[in-house]
PDB file of C-alpha atoms in Angstrom:
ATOM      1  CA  UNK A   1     125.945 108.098  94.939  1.00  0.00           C
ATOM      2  CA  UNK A   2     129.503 108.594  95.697  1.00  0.00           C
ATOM      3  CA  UNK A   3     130.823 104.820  96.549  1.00  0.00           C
ATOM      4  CA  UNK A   4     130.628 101.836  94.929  1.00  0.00           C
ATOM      5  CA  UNK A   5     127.953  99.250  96.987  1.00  0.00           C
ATOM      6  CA  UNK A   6     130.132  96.267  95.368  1.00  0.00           C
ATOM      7  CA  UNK A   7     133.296  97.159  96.541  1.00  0.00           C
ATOM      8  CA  UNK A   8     133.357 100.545  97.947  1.00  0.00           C
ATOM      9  CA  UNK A   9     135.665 102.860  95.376  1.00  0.00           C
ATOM     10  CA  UNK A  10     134.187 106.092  94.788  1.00  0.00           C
ATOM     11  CA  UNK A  11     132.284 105.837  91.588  1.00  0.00           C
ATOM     12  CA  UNK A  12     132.398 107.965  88.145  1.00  0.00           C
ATOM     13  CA  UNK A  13     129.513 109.596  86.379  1.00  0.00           C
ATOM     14  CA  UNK A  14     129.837 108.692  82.926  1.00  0.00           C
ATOM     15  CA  UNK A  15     128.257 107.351  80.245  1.00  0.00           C
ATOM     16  CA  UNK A  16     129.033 103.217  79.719  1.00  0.00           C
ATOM     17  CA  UNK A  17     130.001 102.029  76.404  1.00  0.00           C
ATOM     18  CA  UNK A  18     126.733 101.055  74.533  1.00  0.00           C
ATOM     19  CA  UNK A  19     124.721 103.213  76.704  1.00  0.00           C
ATOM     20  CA  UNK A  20     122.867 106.288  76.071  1.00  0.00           C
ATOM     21  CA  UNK A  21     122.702 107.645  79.580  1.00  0.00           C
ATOM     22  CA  UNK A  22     125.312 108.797  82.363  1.00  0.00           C
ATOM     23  CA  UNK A  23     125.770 106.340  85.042  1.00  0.00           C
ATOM     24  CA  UNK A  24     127.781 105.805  88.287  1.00  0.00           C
ATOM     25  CA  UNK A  25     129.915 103.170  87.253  1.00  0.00           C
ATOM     26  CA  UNK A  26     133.006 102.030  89.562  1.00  0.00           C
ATOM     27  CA  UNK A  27     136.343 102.347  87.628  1.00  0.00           C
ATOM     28  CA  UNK A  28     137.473  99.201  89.989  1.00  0.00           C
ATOM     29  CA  UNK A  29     135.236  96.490  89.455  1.00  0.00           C
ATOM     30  CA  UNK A  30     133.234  97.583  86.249  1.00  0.00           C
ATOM     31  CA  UNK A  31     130.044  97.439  88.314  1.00  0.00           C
ATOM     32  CA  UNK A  32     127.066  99.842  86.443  1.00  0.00           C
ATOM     33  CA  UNK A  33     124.851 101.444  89.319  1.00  0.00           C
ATOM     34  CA  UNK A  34     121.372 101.970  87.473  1.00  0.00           C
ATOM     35  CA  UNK A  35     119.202 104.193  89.298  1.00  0.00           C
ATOM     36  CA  UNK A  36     115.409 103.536  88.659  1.00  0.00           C
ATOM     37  CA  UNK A  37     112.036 104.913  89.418  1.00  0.00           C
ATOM     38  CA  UNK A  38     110.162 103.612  92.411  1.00  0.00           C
ATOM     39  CA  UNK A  39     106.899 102.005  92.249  1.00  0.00           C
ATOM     40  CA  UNK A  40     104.370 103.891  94.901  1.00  0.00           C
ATOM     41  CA  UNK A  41     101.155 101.697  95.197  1.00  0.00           C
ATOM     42  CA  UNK A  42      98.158 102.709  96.944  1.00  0.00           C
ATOM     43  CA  UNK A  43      94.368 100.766  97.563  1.00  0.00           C
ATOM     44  CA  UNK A  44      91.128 102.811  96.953  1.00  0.00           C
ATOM     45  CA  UNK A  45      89.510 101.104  99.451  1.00  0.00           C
ATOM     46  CA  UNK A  46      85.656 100.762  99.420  1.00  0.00           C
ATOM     47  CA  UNK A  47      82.598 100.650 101.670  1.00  0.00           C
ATOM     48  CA  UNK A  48      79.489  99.717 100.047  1.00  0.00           C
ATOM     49  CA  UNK A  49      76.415 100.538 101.803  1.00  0.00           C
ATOM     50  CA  UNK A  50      72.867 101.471 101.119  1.00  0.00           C
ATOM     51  CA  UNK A  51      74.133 101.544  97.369  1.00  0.00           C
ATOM     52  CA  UNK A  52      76.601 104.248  97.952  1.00  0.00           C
ATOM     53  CA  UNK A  53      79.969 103.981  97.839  1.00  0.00           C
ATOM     54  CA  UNK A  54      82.436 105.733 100.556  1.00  0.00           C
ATOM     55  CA  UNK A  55      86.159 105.999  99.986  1.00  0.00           C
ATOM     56  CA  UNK A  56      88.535 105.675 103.102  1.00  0.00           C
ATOM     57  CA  UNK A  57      90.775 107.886 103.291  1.00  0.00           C
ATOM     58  CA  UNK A  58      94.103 109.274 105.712  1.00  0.00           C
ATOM     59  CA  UNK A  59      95.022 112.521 106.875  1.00  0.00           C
ATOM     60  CA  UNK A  60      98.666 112.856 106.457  1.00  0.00           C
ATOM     61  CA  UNK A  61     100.234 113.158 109.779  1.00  0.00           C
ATOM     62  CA  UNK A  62     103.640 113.160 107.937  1.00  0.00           C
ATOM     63  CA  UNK A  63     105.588 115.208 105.042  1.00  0.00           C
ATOM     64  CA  UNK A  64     104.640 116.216 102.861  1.00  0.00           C
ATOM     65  CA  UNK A  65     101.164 117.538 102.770  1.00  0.00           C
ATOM     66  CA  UNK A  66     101.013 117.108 106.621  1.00  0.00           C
ATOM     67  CA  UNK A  67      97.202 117.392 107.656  1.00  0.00           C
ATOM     68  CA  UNK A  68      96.049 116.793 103.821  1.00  0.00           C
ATOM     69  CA  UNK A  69      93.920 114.079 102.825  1.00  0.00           C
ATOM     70  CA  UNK A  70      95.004 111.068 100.712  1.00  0.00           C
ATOM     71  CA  UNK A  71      94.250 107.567  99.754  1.00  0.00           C
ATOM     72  CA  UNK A  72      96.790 104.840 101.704  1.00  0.00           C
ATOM     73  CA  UNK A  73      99.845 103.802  99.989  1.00  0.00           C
ATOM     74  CA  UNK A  74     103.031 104.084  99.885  1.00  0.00           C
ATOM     75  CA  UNK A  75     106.850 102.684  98.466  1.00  0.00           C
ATOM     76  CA  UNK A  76     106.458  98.687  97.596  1.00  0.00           C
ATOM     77  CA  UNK A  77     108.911  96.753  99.372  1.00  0.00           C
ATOM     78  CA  UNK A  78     111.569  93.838  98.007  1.00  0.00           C
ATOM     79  CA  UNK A  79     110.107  90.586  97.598  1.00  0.00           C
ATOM     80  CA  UNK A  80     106.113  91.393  97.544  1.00  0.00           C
ATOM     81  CA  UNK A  81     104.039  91.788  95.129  1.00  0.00           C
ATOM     82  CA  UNK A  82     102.044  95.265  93.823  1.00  0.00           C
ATOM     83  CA  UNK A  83      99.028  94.066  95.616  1.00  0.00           C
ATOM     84  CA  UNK A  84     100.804  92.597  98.597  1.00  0.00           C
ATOM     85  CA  UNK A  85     102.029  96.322  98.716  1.00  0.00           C
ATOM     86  CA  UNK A  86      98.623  97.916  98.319  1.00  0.00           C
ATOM     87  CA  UNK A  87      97.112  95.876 101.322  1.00  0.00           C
ATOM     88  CA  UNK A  88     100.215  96.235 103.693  1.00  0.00           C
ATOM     89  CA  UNK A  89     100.368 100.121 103.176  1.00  0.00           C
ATOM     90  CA  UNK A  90      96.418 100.080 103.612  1.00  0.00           C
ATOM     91  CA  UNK A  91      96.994  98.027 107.212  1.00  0.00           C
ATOM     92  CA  UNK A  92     100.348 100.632 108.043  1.00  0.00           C
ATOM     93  CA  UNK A  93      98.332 103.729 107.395  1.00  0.00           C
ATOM     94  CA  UNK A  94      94.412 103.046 108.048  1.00  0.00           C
ATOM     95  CA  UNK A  95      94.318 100.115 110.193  1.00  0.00           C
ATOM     96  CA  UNK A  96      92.355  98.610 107.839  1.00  0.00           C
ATOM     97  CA  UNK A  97      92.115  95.020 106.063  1.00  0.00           C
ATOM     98  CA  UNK A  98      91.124  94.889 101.953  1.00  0.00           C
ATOM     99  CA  UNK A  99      90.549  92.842  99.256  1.00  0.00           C
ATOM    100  CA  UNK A 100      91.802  93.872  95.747  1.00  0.00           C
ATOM    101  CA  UNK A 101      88.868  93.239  93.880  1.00  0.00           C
ATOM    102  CA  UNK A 102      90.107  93.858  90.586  1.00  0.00           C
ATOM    103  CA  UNK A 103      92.733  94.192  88.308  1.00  0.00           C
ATOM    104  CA  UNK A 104      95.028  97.308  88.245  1.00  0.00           C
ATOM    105  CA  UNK A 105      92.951 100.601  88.430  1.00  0.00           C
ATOM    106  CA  UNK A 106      95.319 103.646  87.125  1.00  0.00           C
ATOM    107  CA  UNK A 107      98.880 103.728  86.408  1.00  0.00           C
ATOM    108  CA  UNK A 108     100.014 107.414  87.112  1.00  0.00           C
ATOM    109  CA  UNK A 109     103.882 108.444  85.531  1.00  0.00           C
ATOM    110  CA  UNK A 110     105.779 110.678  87.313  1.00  0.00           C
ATOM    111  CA  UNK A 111     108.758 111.360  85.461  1.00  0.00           C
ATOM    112  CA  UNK A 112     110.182 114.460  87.350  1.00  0.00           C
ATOM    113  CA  UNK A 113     109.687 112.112  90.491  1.00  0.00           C
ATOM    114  CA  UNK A 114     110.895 109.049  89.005  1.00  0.00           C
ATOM    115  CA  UNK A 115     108.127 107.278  90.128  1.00  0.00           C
ATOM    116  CA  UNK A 116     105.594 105.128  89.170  1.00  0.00           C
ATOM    117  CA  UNK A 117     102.385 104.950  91.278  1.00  0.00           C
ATOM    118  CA  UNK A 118      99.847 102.386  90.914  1.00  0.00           C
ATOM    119  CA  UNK A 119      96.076 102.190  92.471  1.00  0.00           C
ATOM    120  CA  UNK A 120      94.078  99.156  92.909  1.00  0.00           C
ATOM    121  CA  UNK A 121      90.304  98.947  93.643  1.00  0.00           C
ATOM    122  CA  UNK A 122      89.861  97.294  96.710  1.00  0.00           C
ATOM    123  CA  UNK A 123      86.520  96.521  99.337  1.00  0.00           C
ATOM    124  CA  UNK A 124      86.991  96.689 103.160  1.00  0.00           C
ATOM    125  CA  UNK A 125      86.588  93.551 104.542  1.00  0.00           C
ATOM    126  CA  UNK A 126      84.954  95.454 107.714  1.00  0.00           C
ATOM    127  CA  UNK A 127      84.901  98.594 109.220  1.00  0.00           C
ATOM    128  CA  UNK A 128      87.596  98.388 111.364  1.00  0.00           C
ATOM    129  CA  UNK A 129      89.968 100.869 110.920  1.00  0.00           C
ATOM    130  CA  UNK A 130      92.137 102.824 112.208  1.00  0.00           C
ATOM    131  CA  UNK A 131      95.119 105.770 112.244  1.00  0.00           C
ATOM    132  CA  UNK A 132      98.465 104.273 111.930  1.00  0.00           C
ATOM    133  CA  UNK A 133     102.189 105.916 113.048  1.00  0.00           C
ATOM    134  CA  UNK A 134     101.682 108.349 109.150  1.00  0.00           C
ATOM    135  CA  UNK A 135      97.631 109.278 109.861  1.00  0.00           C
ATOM    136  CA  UNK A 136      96.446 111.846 112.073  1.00  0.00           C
ATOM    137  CA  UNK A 137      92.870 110.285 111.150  1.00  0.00           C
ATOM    138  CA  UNK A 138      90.987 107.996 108.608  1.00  0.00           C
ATOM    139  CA  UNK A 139      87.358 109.105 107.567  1.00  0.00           C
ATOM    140  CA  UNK A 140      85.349 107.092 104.982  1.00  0.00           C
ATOM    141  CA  UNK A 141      84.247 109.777 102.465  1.00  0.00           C
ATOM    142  CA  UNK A 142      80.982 109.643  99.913  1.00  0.00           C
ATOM    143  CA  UNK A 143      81.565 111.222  96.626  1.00  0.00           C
ATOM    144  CA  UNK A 144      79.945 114.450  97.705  1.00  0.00           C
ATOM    145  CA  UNK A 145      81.273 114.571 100.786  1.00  0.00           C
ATOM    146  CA  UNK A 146      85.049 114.492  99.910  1.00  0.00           C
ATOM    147  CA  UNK A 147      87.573 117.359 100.501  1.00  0.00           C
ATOM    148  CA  UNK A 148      88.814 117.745  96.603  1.00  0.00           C
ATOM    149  CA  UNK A 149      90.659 121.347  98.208  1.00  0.00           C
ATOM    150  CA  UNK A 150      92.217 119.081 100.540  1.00  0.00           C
ATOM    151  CA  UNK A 151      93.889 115.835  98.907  1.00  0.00           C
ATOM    152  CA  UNK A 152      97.514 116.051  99.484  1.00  0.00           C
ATOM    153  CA  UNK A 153      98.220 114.733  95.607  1.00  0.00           C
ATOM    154  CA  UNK A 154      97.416 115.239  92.011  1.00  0.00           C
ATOM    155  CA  UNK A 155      97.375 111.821  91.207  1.00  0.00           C
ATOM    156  CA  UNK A 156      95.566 111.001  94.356  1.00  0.00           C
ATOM    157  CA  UNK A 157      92.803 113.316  92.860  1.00  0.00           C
ATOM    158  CA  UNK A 158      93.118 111.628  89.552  1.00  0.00           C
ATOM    159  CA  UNK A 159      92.477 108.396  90.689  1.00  0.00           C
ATOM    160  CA  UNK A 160      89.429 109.304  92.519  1.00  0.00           C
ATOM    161  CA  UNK A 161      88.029 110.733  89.740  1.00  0.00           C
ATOM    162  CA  UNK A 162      88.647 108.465  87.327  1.00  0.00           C
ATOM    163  CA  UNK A 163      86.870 106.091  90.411  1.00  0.00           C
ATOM    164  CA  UNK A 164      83.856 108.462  90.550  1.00  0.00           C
ATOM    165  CA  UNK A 165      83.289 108.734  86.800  1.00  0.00           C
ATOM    166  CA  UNK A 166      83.704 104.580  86.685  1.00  0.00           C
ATOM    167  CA  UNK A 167      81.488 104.336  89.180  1.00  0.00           C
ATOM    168  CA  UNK A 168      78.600 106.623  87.621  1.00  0.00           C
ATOM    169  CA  UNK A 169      79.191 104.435  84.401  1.00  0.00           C
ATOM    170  CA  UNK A 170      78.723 101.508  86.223  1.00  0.00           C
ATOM    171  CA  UNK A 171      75.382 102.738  87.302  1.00  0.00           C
ATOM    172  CA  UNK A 172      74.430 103.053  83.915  1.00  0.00           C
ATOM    173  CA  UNK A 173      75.451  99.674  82.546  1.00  0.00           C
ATOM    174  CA  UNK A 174      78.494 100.321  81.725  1.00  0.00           C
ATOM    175  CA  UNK A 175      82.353  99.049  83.494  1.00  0.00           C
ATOM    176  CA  UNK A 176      85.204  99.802  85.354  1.00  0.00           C
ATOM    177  CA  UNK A 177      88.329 100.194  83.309  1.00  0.00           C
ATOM    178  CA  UNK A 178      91.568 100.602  82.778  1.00  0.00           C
ATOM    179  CA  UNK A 179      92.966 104.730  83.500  1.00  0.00           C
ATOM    180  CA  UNK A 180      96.941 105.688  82.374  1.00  0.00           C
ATOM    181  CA  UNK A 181      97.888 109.418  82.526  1.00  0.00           C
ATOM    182  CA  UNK A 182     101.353 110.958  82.411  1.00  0.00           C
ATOM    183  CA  UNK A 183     102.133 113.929  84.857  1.00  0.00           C
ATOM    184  CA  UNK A 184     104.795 115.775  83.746  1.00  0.00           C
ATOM    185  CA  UNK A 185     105.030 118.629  86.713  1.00  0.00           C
ATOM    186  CA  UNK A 186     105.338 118.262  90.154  1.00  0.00           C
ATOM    187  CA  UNK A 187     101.974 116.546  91.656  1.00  0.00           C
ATOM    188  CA  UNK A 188     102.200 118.922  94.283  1.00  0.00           C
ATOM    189  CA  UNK A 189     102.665 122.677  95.165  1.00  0.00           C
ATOM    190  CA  UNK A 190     103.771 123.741  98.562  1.00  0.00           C
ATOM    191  CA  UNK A 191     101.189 126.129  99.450  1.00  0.00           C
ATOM    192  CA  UNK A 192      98.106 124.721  98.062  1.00  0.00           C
ATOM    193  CA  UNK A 193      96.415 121.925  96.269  1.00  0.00           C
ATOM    194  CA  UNK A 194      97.338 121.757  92.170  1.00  0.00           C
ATOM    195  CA  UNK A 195      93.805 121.127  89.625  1.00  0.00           C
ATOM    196  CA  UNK A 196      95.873 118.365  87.576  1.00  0.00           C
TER     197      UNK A 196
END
């Protein structure tokens, strides 16, 4: 940041008085520039069939991870809410139309990113679906039939399995619940898929 978006003087890095951190504050007008993580929220949306349970999924047709798989989802948006976010990025990058089902799945950290990226359990309301402008294709995926060598993120992968091992709970008379983890390297290598 380099100008002030309150009155356009070039700002300072400093640290405020009472503050612990540097900030870009403008020496004009006093304003504080806080710079905080985004929120990334993504559906894991469902097909139930047969009693099995298929996972739809995108192939990246963007960077990064062009051509790897992930789960849609994306930056939220001003003035909607986490699950508003999860079902528009779901309809922007699959074509496809959910219902959250549930509470929130997994809250993944990011720090290095400064991000935040949330995943919600949701069912597809039918099987129409598509590729939006970021997917070179969407696939609905079984357990055993999923590319784990090929999912574009760490915490992508971490939600799915934390979904899998739910689900086989489930099955057994036990719940859903609640999954937090912290990832404290990048959640992606440039050459090939990380095993966080």
């Amino acid at each position: 940041m380099k100008f002030c978006s309150q009155c356009a003087h070039p700002v300072e890095f400093d640290t405020p008085p009472d503050d612990y951190l540097p900030r870009h504050i403008c020496p004009r007008c006093g304003t504080i520039h806080y710079q905080n993580p985004k929120l990334v929220v993504c559906s894991i949306p469902v097909w139930e069939a047969d009693g099995e349970a298929k996972i739809l999924l995108c192939k990246r047709a963007i960077e990064p991870r062009y051509g790897w798989w992930t789960l849609p989802g994306g930056f939220m948006e001003n003035n909607e809410t986490t699950v508003d976010a999860a079902q528009r990025e779901t309809i922007e990058e699959a074509g496809a139309r959910i219902e959250v089902v549930h509470r929130l799945f997994s809250l993944i950290n990011l720090p290095r990113m400064h991000q935040v990226q949330l995943f919600y359990r949701a069912r597809l309301l039918d099987l129409d679906f598509k590729p939006g402008m970021e997917s070179l294709e969407v696939k609905l995926f079984a357990e055993a039939e999923i590319p784990w060598n090929e999912i574009a993120f760490s915490t992508v992968r971490h939600a799915l399995q934390c979904f899998f091992a739910d689900l086989a709970q489930l099955k057994r008379g036990g719940s859903f619940g609640f999954h937090s983890h912290d990832i404290l390297e990048p959640h992606y290598d440039a050459d090939k898929s990380d095993s966080t």
